[in-house]
PDB file of N, CA, C and O in Angstrom:
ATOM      1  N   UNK A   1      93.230 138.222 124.881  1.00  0.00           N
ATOM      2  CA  UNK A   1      93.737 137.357 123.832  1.00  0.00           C
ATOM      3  C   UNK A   1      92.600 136.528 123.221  1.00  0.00           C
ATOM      4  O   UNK A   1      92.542 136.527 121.992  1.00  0.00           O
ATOM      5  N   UNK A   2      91.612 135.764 123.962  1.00  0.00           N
ATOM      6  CA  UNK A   2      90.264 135.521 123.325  1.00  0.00           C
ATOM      7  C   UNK A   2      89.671 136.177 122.762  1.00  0.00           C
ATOM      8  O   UNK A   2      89.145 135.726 121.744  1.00  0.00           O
ATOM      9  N   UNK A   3      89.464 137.516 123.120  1.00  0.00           N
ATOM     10  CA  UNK A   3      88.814 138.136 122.250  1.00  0.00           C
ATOM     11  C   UNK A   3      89.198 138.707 121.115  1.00  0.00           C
ATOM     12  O   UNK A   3      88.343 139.412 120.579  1.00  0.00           O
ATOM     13  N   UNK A   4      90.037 138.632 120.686  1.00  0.00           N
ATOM     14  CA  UNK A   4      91.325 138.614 119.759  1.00  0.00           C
ATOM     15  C   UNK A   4      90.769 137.562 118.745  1.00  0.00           C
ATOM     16  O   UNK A   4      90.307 137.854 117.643  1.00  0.00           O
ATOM     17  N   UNK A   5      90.864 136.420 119.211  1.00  0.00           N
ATOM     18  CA  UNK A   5      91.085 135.428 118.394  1.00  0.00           C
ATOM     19  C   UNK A   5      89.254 135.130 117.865  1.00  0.00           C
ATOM     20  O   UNK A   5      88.928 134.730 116.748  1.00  0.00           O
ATOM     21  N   UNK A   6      88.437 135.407 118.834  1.00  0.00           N
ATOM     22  CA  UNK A   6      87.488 135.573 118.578  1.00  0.00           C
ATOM     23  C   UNK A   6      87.193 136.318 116.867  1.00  0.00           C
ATOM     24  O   UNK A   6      86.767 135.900 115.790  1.00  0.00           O
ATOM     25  N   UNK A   7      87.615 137.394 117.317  1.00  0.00           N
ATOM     26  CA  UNK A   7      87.359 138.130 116.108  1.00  0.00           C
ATOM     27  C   UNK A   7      88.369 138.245 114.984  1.00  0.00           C
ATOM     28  O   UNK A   7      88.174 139.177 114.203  1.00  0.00           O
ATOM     29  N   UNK A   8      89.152 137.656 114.820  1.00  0.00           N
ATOM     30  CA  UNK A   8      89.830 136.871 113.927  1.00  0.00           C
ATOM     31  C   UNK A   8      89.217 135.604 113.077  1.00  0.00           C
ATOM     32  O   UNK A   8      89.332 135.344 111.880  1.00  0.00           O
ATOM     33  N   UNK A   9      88.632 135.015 113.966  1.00  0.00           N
ATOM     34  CA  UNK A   9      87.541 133.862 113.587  1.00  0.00           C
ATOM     35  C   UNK A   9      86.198 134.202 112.637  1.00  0.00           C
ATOM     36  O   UNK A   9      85.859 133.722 111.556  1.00  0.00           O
ATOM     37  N   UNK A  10      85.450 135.430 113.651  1.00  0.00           N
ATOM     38  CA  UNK A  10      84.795 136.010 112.739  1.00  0.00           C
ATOM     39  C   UNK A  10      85.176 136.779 111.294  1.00  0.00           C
ATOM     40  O   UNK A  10      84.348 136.742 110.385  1.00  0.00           O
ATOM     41  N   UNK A  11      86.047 137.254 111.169  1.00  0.00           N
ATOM     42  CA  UNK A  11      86.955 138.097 109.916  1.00  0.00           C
ATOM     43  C   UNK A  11      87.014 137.179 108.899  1.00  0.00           C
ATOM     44  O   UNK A  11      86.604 137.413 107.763  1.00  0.00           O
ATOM     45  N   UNK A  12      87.576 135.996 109.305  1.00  0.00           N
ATOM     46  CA  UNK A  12      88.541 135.032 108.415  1.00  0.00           C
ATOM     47  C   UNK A  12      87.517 134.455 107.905  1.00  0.00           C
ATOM     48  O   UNK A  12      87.750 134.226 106.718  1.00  0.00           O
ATOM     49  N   UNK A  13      85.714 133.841 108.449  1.00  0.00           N
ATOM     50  CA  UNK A  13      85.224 133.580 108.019  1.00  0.00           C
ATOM     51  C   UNK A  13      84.405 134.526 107.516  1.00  0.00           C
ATOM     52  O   UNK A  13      83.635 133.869 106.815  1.00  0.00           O
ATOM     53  N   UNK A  14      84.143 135.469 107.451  1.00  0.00           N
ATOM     54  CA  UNK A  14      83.665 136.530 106.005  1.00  0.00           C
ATOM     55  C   UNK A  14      84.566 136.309 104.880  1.00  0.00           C
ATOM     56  O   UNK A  14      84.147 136.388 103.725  1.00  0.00           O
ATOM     57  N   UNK A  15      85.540 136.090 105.099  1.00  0.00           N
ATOM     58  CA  UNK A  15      86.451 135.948 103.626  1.00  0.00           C
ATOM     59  C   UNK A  15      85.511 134.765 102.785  1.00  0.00           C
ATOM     60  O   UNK A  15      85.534 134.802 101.555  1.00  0.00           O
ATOM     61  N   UNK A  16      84.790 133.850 103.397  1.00  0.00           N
ATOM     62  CA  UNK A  16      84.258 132.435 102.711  1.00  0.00           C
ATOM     63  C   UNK A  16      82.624 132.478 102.906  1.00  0.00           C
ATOM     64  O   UNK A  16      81.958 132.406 101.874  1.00  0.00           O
ATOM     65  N   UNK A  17      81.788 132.617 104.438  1.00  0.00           N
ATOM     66  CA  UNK A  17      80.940 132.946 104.398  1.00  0.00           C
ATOM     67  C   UNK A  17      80.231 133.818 105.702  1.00  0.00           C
ATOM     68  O   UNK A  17      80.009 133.709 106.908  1.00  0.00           O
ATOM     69  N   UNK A  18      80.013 134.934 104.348  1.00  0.00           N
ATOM     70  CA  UNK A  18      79.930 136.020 105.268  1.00  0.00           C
ATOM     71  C   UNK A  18      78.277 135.505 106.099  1.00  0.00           C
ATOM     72  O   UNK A  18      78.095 136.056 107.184  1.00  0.00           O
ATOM     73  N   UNK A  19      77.382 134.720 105.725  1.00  0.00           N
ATOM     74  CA  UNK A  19      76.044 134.732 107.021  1.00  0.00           C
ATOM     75  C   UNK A  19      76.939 134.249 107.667  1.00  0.00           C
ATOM     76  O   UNK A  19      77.199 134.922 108.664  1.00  0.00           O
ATOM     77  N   UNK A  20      77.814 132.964 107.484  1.00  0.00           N
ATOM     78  CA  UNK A  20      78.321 132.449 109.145  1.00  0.00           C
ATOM     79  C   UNK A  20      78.848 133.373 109.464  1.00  0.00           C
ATOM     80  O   UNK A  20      78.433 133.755 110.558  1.00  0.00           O
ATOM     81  N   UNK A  21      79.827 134.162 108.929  1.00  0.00           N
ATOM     82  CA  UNK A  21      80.365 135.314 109.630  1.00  0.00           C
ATOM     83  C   UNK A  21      79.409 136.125 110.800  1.00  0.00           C
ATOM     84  O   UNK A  21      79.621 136.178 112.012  1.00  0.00           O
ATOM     85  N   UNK A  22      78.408 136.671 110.108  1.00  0.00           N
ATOM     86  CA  UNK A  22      77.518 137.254 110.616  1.00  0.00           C
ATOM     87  C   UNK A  22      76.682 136.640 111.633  1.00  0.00           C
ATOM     88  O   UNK A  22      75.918 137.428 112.190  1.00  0.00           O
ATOM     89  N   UNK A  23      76.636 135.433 112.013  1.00  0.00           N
ATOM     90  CA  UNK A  23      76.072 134.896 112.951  1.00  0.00           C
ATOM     91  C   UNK A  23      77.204 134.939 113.810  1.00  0.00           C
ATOM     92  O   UNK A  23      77.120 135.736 114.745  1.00  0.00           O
ATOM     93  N   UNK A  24      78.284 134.239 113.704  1.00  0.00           N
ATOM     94  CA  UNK A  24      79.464 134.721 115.109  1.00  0.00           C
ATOM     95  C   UNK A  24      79.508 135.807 115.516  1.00  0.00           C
ATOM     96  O   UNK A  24      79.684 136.103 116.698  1.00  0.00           O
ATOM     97  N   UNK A  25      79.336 136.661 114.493  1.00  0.00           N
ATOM     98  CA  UNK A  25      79.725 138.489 115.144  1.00  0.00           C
ATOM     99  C   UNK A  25      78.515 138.879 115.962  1.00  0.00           C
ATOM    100  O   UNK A  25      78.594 139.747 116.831  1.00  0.00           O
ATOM    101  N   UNK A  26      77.116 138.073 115.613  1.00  0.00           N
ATOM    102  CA  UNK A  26      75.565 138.953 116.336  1.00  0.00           C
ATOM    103  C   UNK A  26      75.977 138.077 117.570  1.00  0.00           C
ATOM    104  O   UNK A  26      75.683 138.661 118.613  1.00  0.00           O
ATOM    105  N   UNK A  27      76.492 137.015 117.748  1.00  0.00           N
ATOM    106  CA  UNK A  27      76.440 135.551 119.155  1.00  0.00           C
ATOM    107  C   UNK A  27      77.706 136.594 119.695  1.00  0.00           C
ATOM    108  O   UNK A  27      77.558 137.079 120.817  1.00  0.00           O
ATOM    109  N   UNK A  28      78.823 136.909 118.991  1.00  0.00           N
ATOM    110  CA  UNK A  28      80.166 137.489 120.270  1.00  0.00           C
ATOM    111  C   UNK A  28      78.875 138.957 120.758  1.00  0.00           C
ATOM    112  O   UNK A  28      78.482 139.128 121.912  1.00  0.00           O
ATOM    113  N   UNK A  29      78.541 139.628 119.822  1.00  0.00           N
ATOM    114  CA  UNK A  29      78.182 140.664 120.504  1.00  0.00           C
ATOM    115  C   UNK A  29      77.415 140.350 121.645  1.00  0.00           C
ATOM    116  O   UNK A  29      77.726 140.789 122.753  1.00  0.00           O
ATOM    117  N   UNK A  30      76.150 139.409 121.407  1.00  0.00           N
ATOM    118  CA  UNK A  30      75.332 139.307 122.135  1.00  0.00           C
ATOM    119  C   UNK A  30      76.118 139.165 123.598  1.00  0.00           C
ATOM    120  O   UNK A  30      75.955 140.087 124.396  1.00  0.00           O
ATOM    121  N   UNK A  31      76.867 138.171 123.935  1.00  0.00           N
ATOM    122  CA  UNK A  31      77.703 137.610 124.950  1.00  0.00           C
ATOM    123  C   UNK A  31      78.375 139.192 125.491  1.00  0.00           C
ATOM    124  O   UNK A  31      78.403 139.584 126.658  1.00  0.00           O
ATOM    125  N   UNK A  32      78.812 139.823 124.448  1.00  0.00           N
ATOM    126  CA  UNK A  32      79.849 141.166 125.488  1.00  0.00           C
ATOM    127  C   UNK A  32      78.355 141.908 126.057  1.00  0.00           C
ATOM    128  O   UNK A  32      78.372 142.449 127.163  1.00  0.00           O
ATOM    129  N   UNK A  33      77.246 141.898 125.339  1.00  0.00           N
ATOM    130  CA  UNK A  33      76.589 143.058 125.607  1.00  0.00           C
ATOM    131  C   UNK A  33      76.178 142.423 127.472  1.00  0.00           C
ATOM    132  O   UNK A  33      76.053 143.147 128.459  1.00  0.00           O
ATOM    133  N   UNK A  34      76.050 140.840 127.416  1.00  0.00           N
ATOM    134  CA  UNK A  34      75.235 140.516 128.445  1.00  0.00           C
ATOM    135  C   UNK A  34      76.600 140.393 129.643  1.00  0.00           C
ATOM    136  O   UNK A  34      76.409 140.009 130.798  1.00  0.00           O
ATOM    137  N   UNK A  35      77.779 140.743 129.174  1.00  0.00           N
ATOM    138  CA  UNK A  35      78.821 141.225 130.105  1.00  0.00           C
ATOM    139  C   UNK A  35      79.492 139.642 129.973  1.00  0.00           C
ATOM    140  O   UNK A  35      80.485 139.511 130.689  1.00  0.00           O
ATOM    141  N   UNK A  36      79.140 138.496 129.230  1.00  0.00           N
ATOM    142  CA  UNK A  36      79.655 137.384 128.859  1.00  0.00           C
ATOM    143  C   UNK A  36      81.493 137.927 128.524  1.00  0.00           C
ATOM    144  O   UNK A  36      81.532 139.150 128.392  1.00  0.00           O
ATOM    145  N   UNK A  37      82.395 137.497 128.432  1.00  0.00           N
ATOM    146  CA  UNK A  37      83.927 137.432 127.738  1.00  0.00           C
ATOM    147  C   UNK A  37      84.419 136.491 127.629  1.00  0.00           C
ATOM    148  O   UNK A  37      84.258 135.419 128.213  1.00  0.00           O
ATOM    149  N   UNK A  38      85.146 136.832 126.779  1.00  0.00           N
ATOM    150  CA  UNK A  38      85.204 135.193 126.609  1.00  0.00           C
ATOM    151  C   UNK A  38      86.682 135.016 127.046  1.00  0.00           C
ATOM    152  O   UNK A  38      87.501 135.907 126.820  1.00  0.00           O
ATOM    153  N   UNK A  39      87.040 133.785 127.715  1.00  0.00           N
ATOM    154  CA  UNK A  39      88.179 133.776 128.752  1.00  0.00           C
ATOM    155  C   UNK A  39      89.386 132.888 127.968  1.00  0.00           C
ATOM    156  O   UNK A  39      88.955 132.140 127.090  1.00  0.00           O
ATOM    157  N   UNK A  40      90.415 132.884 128.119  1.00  0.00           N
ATOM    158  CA  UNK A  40      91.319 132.553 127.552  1.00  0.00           C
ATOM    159  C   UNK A  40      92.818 132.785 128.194  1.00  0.00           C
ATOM    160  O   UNK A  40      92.984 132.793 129.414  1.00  0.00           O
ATOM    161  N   UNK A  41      94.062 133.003 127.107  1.00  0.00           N
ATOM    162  CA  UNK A  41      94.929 133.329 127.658  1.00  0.00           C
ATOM    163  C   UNK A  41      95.160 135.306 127.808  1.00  0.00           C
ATOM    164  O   UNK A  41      96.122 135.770 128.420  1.00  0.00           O
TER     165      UNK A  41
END
């Protein structure tokens, strides 16, 4: 479900600005690649 919302976050802000976009999406990746998840419900 975090990661869900995660990338919902990232999406919604490409609609307005896509570098911030693009900086959340390179920071979530970075985190899954280093086996990071992000915890939630």
């Amino acid at each position: 479900m975090a990661l869900t919302r995660k990338l919902l976050v990232v999406t919604a802000a490409a609609k307005h600005d896509l570098p911030d976009a693009a900086r959340r999406l390179d920071r979530l990746m970075k985190d899954l690649d280093e086996g990071r998840f992000p915890e939630g419900d």
